[in-house]
Coordinates of C-alpha atoms in Angstrom, one line a residue:
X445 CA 161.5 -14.3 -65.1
X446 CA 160.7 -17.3 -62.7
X447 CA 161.2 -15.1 -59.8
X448 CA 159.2 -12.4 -60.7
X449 CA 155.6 -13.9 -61.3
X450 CA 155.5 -15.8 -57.2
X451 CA 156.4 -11.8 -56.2
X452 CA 153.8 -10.6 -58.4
X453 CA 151.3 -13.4 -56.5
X454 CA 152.1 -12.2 -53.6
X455 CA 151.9 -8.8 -53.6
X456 CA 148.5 -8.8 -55.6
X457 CA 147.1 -11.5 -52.8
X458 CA 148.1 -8.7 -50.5
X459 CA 146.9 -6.0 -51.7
X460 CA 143.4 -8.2 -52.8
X461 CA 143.0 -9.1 -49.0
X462 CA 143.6 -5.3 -47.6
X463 CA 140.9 -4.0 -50.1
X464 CA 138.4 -7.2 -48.7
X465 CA 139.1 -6.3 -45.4
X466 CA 138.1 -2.5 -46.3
X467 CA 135.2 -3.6 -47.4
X468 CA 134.2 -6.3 -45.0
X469 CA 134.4 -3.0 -42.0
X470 CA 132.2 -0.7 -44.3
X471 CA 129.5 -4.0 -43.6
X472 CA 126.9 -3.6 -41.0
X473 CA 127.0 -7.0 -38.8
X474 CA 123.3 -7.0 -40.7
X475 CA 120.6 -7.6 -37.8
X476 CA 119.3 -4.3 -38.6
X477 CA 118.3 -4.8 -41.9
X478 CA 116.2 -7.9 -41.2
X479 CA 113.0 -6.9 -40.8
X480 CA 111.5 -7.5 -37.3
X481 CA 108.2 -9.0 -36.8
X482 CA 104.7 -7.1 -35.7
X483 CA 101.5 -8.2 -34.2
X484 CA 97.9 -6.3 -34.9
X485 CA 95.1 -7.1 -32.9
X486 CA 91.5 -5.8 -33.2
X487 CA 90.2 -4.6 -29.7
X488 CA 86.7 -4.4 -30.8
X489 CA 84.2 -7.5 -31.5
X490 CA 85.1 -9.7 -34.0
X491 CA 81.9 -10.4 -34.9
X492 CA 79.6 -7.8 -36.6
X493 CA 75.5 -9.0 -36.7
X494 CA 74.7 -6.2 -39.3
X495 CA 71.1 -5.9 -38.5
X496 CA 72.0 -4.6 -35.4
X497 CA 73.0 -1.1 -37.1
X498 CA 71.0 1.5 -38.8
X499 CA 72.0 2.5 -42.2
X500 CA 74.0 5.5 -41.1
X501 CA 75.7 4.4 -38.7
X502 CA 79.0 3.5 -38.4
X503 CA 80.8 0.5 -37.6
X504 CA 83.8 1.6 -35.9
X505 CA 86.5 -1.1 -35.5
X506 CA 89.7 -0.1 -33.1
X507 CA 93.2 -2.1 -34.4
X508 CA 96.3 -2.0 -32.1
X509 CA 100.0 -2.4 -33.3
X510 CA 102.8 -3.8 -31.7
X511 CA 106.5 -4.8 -32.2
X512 CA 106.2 -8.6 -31.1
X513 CA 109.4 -8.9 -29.6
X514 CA 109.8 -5.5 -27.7
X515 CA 106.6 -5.6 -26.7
X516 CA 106.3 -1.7 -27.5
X517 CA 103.3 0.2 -29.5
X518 CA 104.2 0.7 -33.3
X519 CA 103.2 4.6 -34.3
X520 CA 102.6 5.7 -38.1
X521 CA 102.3 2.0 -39.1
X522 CA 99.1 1.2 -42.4
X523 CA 96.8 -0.8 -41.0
X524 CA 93.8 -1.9 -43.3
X525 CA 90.6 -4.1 -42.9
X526 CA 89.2 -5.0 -46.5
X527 CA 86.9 -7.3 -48.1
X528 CA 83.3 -8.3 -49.0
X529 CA 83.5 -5.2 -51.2
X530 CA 84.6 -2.7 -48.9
X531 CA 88.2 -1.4 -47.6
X532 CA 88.8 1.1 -44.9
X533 CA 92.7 2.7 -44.0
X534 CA 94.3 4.4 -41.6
X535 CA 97.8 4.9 -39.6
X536 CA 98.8 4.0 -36.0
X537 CA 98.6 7.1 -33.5
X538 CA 101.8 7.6 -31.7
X539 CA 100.4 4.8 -28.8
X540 CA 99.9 2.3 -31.7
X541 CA 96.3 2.9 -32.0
X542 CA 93.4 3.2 -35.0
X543 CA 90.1 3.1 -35.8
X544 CA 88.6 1.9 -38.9
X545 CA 85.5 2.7 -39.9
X546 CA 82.4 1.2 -42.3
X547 CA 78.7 1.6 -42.7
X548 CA 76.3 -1.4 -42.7
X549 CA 75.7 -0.3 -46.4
X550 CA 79.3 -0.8 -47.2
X551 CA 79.4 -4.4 -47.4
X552 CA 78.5 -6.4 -49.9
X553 CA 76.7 -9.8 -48.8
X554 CA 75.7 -11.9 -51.5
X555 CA 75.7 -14.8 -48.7
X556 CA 74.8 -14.3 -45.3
X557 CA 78.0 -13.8 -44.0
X558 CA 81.7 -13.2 -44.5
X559 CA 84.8 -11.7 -43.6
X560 CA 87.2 -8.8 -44.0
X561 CA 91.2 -9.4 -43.9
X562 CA 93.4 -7.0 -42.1
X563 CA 96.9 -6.4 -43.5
X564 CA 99.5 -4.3 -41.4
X565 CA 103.1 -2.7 -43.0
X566 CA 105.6 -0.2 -41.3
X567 CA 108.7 0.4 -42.0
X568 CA 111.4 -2.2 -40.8
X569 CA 108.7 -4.6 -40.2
X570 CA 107.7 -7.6 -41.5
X571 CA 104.2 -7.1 -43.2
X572 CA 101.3 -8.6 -40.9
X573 CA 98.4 -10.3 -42.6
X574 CA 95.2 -12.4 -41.3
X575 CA 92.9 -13.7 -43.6
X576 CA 89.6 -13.9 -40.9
X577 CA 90.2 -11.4 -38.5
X578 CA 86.5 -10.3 -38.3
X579 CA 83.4 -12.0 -39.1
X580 CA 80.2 -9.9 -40.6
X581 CA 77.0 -11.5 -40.9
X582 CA 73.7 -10.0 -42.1

C-alpha cells in the first residue's frame, strides 16, 4: 500500500506537467495583444477667432493618425473633436487622414472662449486623448 501512493505521485505529476506544457505552446508569447500606442495631431490652426467666420460657414479642422512607434498612417481609426456643446466624428482615410467639421453657430460660448478635446480609438491601439487640443474664442 506504501508503494503504491509515491507511483501514483509520480505518474499524476507527469501527466499534470505534459497537459501544462500543452497549454503553455497553445499561448501566444503575448506582445500582440498589448495594445500599441497612437499619436493624433491636428494639421489645421489650433486656434479658432470665431468672428472671423460667417454663420454658414464651416470650420473645417484636418486630424492626422499615426502608429507612434512605426511611424506609419493609421486608416479606419474614430477620431472625434468635442466640446463647448458641440461634437463632430469621422474615420481615418486609408493615408491616416480626416476632416472634422463645425459651424461658428455650433458652439456654445457662455465665456469668451474655450476648448474642444479630441479622443482617438482603433483597433489594437491604445485610445488617444487631449484635453486642449484646439482653442475657440469668440
Amino acid at each position: 500500500m506504501a508503494i503504491g501512493i509515491p507511483i501514483k505521485i509520480v505518474v499524476l505529476t507527469i501527466v499534470g506537467m505534459a497537459g501544462l506544457a500543452a497549454m503553455l505552446a497553445f499561448i501566444d508569447n503575448g506582445e500582440g495583444s498589448i495594445p500599441k500606442p497612437i499619436h493624433a495631431d491636428v494639421k489645421s490652426s489650433n486656434l479658432i477667432i470665431l468672428s472671423a467666420f460667417n454663420d454658414t460657414d464651416d470650420i473645417d479642422m484636418a486630424v492626422e493618425v499615426m502608429d507612434s512607434i512605426k511611424g506609419t498612417h493609421l486608416k479606419k481609426a474614430s477620431v472625434v473633436l468635442s466640446g463647448l456643446g458641440a461634437a463632430s466624428a469621422n474615420l481615418t482615410n486609408d493615408n491616416g487622414h480626416t476632416i472634422l467639421r463645425f459651424k461658428k453657430t455650433d458652439f456654445d460660448l457662455k465665456e469668451g472662449e474655450g476648448y474642444l478635446r479630441l479622443d482617438v480609438k482603433a483597433n489594437g491601439f491604445q485610445d488617444y486623448a487631449s484635453e486642449f487640443v484646439i482653442k475657440i474664442v469668440k
